[in-house]
Coordinates of C-alpha atoms in Angstrom, one line a residue:
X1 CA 148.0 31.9 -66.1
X2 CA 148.7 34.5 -63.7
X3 CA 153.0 34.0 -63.7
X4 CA 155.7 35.6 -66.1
X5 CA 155.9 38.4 -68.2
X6 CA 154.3 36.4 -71.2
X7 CA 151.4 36.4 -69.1
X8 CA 151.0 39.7 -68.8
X9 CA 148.2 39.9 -71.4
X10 CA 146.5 37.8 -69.2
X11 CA 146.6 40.1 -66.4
X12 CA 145.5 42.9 -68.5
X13 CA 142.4 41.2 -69.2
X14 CA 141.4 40.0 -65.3
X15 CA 142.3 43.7 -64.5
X16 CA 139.7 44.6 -66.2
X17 CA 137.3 42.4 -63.8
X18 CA 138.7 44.3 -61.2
X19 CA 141.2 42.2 -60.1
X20 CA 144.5 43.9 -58.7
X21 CA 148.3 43.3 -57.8
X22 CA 147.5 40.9 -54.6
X23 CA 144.4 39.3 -56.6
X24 CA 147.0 37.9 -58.7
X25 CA 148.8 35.6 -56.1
X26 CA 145.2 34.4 -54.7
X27 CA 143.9 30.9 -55.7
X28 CA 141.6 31.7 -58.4
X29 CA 138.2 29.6 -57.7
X30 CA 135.7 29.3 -61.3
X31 CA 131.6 29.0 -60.2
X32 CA 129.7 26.5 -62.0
X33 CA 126.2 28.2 -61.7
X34 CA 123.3 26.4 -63.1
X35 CA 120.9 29.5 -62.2
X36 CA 118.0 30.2 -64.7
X37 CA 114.5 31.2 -64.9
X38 CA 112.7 28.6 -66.0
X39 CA 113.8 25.7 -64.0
X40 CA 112.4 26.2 -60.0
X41 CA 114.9 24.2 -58.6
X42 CA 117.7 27.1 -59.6
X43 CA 115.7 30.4 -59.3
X44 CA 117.2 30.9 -56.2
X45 CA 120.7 29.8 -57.1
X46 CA 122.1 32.8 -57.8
X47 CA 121.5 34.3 -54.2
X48 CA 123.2 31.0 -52.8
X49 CA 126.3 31.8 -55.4
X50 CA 126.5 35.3 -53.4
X51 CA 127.1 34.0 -50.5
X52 CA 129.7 30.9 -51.9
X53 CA 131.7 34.1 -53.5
X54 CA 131.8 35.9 -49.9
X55 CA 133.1 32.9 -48.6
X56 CA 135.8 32.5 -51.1
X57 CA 136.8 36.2 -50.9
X58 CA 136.7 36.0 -47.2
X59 CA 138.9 32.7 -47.3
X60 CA 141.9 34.8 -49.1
X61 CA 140.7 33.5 -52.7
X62 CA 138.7 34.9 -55.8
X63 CA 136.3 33.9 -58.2
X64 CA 134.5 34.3 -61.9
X65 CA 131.6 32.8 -62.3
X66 CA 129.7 31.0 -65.5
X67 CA 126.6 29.6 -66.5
X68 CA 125.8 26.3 -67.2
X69 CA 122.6 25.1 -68.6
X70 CA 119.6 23.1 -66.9
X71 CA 116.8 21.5 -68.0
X72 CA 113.7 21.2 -66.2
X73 CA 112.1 17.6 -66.8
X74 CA 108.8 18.3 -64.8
X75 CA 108.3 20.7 -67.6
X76 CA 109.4 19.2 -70.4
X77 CA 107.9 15.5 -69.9
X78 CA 105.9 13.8 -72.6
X79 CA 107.0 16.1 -74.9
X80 CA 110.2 15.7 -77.6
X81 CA 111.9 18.4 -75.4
X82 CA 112.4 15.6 -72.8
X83 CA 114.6 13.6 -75.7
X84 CA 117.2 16.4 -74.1
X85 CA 117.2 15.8 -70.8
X86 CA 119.8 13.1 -70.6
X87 CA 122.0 14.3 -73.3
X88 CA 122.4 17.9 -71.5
X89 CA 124.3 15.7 -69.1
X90 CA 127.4 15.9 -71.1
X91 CA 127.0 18.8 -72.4
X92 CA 127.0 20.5 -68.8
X93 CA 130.2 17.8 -68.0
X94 CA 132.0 19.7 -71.2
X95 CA 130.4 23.3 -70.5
X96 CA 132.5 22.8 -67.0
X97 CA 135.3 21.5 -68.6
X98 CA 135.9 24.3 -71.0
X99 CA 135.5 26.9 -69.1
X100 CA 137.8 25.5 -66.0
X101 CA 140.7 24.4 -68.4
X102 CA 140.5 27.1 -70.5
X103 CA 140.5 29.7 -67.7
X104 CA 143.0 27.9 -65.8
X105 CA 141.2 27.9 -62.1
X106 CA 142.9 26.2 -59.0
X107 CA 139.4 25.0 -58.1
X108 CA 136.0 25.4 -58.9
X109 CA 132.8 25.4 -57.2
X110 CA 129.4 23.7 -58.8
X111 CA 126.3 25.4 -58.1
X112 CA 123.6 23.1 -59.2
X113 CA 120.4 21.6 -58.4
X114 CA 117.9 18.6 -60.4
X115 CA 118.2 15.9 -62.2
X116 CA 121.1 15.9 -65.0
X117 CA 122.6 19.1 -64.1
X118 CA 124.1 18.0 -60.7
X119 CA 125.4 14.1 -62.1
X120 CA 127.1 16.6 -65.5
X121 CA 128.8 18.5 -62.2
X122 CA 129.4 15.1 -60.8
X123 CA 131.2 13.8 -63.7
X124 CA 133.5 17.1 -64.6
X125 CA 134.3 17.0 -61.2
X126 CA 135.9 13.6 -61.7
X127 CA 137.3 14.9 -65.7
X128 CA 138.8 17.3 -64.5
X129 CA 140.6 16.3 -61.3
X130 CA 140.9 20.2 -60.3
X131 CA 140.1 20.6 -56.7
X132 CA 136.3 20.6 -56.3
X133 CA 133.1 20.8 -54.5
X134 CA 129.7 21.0 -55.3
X135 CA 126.7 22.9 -53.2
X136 CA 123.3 21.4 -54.5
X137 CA 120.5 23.8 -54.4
X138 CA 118.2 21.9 -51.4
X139 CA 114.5 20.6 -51.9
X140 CA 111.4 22.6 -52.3
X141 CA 108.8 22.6 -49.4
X142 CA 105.9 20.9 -50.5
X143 CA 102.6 22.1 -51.1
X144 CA 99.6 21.5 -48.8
X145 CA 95.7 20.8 -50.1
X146 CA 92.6 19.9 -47.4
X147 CA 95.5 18.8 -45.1
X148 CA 97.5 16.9 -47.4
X149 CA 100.9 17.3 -48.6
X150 CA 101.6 18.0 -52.2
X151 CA 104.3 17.8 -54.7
X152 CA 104.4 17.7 -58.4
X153 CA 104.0 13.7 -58.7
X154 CA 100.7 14.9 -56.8
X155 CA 100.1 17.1 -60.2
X156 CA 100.8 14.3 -62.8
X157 CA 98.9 11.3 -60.8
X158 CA 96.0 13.8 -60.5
X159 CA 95.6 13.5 -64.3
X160 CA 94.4 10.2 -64.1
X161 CA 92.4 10.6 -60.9
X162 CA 90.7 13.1 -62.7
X163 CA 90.2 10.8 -66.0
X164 CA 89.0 8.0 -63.5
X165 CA 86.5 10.2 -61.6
X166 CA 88.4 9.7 -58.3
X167 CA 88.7 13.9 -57.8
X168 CA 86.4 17.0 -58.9
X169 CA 87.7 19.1 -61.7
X170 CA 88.1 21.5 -58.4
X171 CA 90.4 19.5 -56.6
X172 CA 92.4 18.7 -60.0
X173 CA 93.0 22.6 -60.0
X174 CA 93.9 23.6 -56.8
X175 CA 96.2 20.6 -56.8
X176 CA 97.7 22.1 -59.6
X177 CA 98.2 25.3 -58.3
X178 CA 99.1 24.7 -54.3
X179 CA 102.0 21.7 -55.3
X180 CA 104.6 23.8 -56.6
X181 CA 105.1 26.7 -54.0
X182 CA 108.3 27.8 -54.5
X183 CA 112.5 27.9 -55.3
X184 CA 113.7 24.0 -55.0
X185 CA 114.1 20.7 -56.6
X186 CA 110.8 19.1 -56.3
X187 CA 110.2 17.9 -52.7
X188 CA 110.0 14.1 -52.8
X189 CA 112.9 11.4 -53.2
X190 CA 112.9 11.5 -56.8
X191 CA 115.9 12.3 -59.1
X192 CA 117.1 15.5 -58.0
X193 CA 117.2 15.0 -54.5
X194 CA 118.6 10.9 -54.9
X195 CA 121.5 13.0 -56.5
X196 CA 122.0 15.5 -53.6
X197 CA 122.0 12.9 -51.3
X198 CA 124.6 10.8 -53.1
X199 CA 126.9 13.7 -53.7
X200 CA 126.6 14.3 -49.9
X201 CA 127.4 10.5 -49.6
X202 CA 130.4 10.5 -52.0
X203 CA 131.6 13.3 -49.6
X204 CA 131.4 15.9 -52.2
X205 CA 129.3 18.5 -50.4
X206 CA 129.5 19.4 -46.9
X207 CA 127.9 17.5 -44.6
X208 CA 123.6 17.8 -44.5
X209 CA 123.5 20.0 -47.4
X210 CA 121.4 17.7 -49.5
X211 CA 118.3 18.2 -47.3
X212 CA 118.6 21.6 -46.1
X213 CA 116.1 23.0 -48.1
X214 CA 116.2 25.9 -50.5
X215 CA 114.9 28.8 -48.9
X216 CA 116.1 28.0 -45.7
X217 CA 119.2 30.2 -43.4
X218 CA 120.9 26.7 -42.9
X219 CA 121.9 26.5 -47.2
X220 CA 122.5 29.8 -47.1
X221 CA 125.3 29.6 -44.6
X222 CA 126.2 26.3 -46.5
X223 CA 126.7 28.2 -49.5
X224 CA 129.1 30.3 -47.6
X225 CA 131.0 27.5 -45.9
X226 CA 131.1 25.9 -49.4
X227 CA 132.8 28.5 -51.1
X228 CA 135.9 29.0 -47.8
X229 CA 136.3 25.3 -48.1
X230 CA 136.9 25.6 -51.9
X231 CA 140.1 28.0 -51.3
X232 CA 141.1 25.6 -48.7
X233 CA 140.8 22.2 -51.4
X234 CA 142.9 24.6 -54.0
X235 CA 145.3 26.1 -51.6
X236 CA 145.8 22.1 -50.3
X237 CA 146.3 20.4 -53.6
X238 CA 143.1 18.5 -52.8
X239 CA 142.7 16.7 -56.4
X240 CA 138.8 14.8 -55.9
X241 CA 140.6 11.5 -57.6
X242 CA 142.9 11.4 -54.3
X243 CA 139.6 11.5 -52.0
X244 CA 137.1 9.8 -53.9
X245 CA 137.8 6.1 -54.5
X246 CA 135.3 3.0 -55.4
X247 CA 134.9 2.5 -51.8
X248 CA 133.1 6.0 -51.8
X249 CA 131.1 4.8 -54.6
X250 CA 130.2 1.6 -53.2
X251 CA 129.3 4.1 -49.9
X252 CA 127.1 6.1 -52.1
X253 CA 125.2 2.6 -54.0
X254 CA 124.4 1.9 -50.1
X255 CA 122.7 5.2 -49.4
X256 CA 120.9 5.1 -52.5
X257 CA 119.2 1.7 -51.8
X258 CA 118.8 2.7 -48.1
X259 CA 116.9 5.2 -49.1
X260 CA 115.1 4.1 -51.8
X261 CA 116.6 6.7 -54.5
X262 CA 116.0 6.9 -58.2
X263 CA 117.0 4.6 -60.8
X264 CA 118.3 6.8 -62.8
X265 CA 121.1 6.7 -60.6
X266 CA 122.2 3.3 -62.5
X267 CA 123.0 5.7 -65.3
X268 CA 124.6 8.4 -63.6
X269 CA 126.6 6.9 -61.0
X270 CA 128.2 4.9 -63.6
X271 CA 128.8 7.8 -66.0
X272 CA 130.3 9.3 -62.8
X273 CA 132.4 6.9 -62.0
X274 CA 134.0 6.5 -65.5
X275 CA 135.3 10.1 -65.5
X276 CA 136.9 9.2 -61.8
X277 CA 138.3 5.9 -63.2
X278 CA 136.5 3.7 -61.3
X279 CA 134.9 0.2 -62.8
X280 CA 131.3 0.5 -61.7
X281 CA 129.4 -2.0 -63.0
X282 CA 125.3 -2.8 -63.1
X283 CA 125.3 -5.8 -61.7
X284 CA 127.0 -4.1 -58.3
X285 CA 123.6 -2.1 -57.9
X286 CA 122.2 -5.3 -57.3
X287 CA 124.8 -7.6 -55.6
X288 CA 124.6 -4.0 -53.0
X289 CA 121.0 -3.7 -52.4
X290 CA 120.5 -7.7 -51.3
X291 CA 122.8 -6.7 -48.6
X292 CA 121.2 -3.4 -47.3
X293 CA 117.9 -2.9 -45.4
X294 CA 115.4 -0.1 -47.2
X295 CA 115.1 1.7 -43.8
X296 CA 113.3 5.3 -45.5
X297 CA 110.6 5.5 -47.5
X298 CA 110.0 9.4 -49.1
X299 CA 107.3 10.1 -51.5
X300 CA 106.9 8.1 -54.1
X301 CA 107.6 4.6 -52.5
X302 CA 106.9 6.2 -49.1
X303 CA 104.5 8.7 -47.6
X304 CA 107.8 10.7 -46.4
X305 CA 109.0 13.8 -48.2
X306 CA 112.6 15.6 -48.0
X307 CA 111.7 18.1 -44.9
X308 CA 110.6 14.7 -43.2
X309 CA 114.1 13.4 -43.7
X310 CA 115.7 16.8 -42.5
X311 CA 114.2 16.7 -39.5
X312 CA 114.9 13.2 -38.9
X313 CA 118.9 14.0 -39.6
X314 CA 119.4 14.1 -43.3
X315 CA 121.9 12.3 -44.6
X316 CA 124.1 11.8 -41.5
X317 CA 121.5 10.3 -39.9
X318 CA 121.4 7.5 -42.6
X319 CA 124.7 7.1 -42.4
X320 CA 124.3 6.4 -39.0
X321 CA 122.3 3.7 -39.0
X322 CA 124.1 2.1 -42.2
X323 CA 127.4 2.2 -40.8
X324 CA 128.4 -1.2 -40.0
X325 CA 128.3 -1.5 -43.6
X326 CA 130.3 2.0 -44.6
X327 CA 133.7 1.6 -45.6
X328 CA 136.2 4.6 -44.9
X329 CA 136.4 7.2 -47.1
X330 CA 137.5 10.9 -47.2
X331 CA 135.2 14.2 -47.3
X332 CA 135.4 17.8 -48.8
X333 CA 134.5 18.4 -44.7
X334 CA 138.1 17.2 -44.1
X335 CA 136.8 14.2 -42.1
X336 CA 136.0 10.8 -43.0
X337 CA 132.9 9.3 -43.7
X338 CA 133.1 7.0 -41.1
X339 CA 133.5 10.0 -38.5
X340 CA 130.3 11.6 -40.2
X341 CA 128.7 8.7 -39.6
X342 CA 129.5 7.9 -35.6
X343 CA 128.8 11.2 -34.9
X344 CA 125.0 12.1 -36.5
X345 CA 121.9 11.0 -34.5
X346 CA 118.3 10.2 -35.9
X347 CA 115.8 12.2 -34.5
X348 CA 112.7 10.7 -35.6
X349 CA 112.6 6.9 -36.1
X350 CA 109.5 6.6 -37.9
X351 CA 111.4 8.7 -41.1
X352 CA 114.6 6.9 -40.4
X353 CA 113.8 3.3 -39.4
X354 CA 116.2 1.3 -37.3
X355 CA 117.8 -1.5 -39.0
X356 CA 115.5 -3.7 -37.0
X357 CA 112.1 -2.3 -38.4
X358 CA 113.3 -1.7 -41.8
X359 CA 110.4 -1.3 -44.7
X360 CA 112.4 -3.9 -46.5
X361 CA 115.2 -6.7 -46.1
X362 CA 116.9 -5.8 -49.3
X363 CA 117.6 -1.8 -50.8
X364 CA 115.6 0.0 -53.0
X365 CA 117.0 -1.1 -56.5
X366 CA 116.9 -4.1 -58.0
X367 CA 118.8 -5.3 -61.5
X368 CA 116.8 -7.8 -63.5
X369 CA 118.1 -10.2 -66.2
X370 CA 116.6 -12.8 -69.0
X371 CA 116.0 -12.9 -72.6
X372 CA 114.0 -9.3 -73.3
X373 CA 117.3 -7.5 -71.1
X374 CA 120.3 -9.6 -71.8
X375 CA 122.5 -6.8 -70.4
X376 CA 119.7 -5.9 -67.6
X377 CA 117.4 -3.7 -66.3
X378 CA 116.7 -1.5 -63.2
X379 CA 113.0 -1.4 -61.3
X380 CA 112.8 0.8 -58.2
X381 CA 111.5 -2.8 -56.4
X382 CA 110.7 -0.1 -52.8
X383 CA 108.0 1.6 -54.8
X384 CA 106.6 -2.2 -55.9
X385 CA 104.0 -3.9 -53.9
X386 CA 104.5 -7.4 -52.7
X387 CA 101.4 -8.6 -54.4
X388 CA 103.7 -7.7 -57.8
X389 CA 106.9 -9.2 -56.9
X390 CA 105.6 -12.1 -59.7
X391 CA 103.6 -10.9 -62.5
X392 CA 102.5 -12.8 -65.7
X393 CA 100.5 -11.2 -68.0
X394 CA 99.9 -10.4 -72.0
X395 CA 102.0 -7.6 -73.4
X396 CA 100.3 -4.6 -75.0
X397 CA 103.4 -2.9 -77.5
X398 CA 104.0 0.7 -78.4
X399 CA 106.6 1.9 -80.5
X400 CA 105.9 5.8 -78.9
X401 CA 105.2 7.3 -75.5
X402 CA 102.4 8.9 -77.0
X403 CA 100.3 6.2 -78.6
X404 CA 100.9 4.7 -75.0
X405 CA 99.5 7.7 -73.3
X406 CA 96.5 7.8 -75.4
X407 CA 95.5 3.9 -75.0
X408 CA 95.9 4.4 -71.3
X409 CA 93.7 7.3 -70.9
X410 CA 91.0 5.4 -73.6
X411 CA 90.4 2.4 -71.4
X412 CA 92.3 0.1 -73.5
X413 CA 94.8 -0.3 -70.9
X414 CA 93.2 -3.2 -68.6
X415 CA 94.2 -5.3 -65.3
X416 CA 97.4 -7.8 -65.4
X417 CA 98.5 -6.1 -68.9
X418 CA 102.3 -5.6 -69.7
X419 CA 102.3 -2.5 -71.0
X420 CA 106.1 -2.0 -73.4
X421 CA 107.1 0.8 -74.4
X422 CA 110.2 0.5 -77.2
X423 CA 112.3 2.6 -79.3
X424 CA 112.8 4.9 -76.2
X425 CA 116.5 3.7 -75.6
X426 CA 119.8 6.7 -75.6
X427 CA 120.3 5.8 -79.5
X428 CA 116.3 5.2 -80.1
X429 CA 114.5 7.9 -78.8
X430 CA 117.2 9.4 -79.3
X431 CA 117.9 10.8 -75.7
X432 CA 116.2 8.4 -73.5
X433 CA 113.6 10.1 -72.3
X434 CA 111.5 10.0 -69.2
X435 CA 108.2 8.8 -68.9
X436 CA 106.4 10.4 -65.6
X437 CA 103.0 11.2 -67.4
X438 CA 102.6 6.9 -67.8
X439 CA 103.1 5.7 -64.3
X440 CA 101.5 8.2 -62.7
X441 CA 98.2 7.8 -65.2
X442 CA 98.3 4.5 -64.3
X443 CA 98.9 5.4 -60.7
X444 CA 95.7 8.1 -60.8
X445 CA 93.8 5.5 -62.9
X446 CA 94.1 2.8 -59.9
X447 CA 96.4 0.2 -62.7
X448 CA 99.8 0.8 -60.8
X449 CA 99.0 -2.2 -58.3
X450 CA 97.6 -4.8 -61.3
X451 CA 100.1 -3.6 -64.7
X452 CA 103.6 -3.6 -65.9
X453 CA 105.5 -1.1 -67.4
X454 CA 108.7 -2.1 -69.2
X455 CA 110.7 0.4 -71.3
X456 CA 114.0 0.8 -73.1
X457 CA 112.9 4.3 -72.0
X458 CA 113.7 5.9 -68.3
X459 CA 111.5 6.9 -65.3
X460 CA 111.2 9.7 -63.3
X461 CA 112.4 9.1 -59.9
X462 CA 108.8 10.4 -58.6
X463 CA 107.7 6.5 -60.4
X464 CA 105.8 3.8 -58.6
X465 CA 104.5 0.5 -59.5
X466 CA 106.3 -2.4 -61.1
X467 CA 108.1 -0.4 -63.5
X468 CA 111.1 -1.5 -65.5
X469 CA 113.3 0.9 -67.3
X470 CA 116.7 1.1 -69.3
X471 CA 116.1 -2.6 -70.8
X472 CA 119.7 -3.3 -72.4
X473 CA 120.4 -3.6 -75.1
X474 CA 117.5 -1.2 -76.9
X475 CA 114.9 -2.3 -79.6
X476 CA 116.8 0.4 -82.0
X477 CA 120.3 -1.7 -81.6
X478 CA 117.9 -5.3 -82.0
X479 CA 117.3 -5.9 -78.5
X480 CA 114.7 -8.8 -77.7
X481 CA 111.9 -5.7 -77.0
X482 CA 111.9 -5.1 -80.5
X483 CA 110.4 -8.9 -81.6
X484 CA 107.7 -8.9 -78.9
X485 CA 104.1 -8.6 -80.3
X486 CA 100.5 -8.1 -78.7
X487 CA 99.6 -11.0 -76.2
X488 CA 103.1 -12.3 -75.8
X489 CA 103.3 -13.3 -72.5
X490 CA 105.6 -11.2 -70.5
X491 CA 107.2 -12.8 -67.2
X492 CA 108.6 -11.0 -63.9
X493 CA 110.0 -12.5 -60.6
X494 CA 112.1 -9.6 -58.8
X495 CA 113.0 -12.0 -56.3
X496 CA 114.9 -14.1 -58.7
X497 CA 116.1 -11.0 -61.0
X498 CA 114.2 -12.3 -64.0
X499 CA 112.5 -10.5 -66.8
X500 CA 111.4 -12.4 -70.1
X501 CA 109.1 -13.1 -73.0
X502 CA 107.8 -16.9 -73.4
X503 CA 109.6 -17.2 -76.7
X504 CA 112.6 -19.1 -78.2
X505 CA 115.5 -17.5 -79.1
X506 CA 114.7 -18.9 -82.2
X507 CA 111.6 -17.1 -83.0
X508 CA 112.9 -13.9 -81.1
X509 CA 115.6 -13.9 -84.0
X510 CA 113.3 -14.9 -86.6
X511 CA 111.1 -11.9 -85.7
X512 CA 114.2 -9.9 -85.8
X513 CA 114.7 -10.2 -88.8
X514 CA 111.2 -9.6 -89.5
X515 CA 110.9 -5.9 -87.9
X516 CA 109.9 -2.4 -89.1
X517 CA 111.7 0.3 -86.8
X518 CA 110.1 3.4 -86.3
X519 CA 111.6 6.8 -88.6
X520 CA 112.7 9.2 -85.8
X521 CA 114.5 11.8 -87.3
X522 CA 117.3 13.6 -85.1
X523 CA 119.9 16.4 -85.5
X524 CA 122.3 18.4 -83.9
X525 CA 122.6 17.5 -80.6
X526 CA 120.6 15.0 -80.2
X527 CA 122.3 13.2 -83.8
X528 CA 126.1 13.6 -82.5
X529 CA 124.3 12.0 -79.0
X530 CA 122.6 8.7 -80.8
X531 CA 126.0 8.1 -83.0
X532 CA 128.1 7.7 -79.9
X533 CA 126.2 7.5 -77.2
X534 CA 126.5 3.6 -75.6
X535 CA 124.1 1.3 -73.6
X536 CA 122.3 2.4 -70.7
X537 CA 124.0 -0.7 -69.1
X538 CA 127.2 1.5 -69.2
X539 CA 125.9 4.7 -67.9
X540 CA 124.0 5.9 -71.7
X541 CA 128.0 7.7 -71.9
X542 CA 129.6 9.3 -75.2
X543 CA 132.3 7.0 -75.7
X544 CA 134.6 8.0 -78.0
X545 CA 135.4 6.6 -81.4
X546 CA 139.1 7.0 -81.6

């Protein structure tokens, strides 16, 4: 771009940025900021992009910076907002990509934070195969009531506490106001920080930044180091598809079940994994999380929350009580994971349990299979309770989140009930949408240890209880969720992986035939997304119709 007397045009116009003669032979380094003012997991984002653009200038390089958009789903839950969530996804993979190609950078930096925003990063970092590394934005602190810590789950599970009679209307507002204090992704293990800590563990982000915490000096002087190493991956040649491999996927699926992340990550790690080349399919989740020990348990599953795990050792520390089962694979620090690994200490055993006093045999994920998700379906088993691992109960069916929500918070919602939820898939909704506000009414309504939730739909990664999400394929493509009735009996064994309806397939296609879908309009966006947008078994991707 910056070469040649045809390019002199181009010069012209980066002069008038400011840039001069020896600019022009610097590696030129684009920011991927995902600052705004409405989402508090990136209010503080652009005084962390200060500090990566000292470190690039002071590394020899220089930088322009762009926006990329973020959605907050705390905000926009339960409402048709939240149909957006998911699809911003891509459009923050293609925002990066556009703006890197077209502006011809030697590497970029993405500055992101939450729950789609940093997995779109993820994914153009892969796309694009332009040296890369991504800073995530760090937690929030959490809030504190009469002694107790607080985060926003606390918020959304206080609804039904409230409703149940379990807290004053005093309590519900001062819980309200005290669990949000300040700049950071919310400060449990749900989504957002899942994702930093599996960036960290691909080895895309320097070592311990997915716990240091927002406002703290330690991201701050991440930031920095971020930004000097980002001259040093362009002036190298350091393309990510030459570092990241499926070993450092299969590395990451570890992490995630030792820790008891999200499951949304069975959507976005795939989707990431497609734009790097790599095969990374569902049933790996599973086959991965049988062979490693659940060793830390952050809110929701847990009573831990993200400073708890910094001060324990972050990420490293995990990593160094997994690493028997690591397999080597190359960092943005310039060392191997594997040396990461041998190197960390834990520092406080009761947040990062030894092998030996694990909270559970097997990881935090588990894939389910049978006739109502013939391609599968992903339940957070960590956040289950023992006395859950088997349920059998009669379904309750709602074609809507709302007429759900409204049932639940009437009464009608009772003891051993299967409570589906349908029409909430990537094509049905459309946008797959999240559905926080249930779980945690059933949660403040003392249900989560006696009901089932099963949804084509997602959860939050703040969800508890015996909830099963992202059943494949959809009621709106004639999945088997769209032929179950009232007082079907709905079946459940997580230790065998099974999830079904007590009906033939012969009736199941009879009623098939039979049903009445649901009118949900869609444009724009969200239209473009449900005409190409494929299964939530392969990573709810745009796949291409060429």
């Amino acid at each position: 771009m910056k070469k040649g007397i045809s390019r002199a045009p181009a010069r012209g116009l980066l002069r008038a940025l400011g840039m001069n003669d020896k600019d022009m032979d610097k590696p030129l380094i684009a920011i991927a900021n995902s600052f705004n003012t409405i989402v508090p997991g990136h209010i503080h984002l652009n005084k962390l992009v200060e500090e990566v653009k000292a470190g690039i200038e002071e590394a020899g390089g220089v930088c322009y910076e762009f926006g990329v958009p973020g959605i907050c789903d705390g905000i926009a839950m339960g409402l048709d907002g939240m149909r957006y969530s998911l699809p911003s996804r891509e459009i923050i993979a293609d925002t990066v990509e556009a703006m890197v190609e077209a502006h011809v950078a030697d590497g970029w930096v993405g500055v992101t934070n939450c729950d789609k925003i940093t997995p779109g990063m993820l994914m153009a970092v892969g796309r694009l195969n332009v040296p890369a590394i991504i800073l995530t934005g760090g937690p929030m602190m959490p809030g504190i009531y009469k002694d107790r810590k607080l985060d926003v789950i606390s918020i959304f599970e206080a609804v039904g506490e409230l409703k149940a009679g379990k807290i004053t209307q005093d309590d519900f507002d001062e819980i309200e106001k005290r669990a949000c204090p300040g700049a950071g992704s919310c400060s449990g293990l749900f989504t957002a920080n899942t994702m930093a800590c599996l960036t960290e563990a691909l080895g895309l982000s320097v070592s311990g930044c997915a716990a240091t915490h927002a406002i703290s000096e330690e991201k701050r002087k991440m930031a920095r180091r971020t930004g000097a190493l980002a001259v040093e991956l362009a002036r190298d040649g350091c393309r990510p598809k030459d570092m990241i491999t499926k070993a450092s996927f299969e590395n990451a699926l570890r992490v995630d079940n030792a820790i008891g992340g999200s499951t949304n990550t069975c959507l976005h790690l795939i989707a990431i994994a497609r734009e790097f080349g790599v095969d990374l399919e569902l049933n790996l989740f599973d086959t991965v999380s049988r062979d490693t020990k659940h060793i830390v348990a952050l809110k929701p599953g847990g009573e831990h929350f993200m400073i708890d795990l910094f001060e324990a050792g972050g990420i490293p520390g995990v990593l160094s009580r997994i690493s028997p089962k690591l397999k080597d694979a190359c960092t943005v620090d310039g060392v191997s994971i594997l040396d990461i690994a041998r190197k960390a200490s834990v520092k406080d055993a009761n947040v990062i349990r030894t092998l030996d006093n694990a909270y559970h045999q097997e990881g935090g994920i588990a894939i389910l299979w049978g006739n109502l998700a013939e391609e599968g379906c992903v339940v957070k088993q960590s956040a289950v309770l023992d006395s859950l691992r088997r349920f059998e109960g009669p379904a309750k069916v709602f074609d809507t989140e709302k007429s759900a929500t409204d049932a639940m918070l009437a009464g009608k919602i009772k003891p051993g009930d299967a409570v589906v939820v349908r029409y909430q898939g990537p094509k049905g909704a459309p946008g797959m949408p999240e559905m926080l506000s249930l779980t945690a009414i059933l949660a403040g309504m003392g249900l989560i240890e006696s009901v089932a939730l099963i949804t084509d739909g997602r959860f939050s990664g703040g969800t508890r209880g015996l909830s099963i999400g992202h059943v494949s394929p959809e009621a709106y493509v004639g999945g088997a969720l769209a032929a179950i009735r009232d007082k079907d009996i709905v079946r459940i064994n997580l230790d065998e992986r099974e999830v079904e309806v007590l009906l033939s397939q012969k009736e199941i296609r009879a009623r098939l035939k039979e049903r009445k879908m649901p009118k949900v309009t869609a444009s724009g966006c969200l239209l473009r997304y449900r005409d190409s947008v494929s299964s939530a078994s392969k990573g709810a991707v745009m796949e291409s119709r060429s």
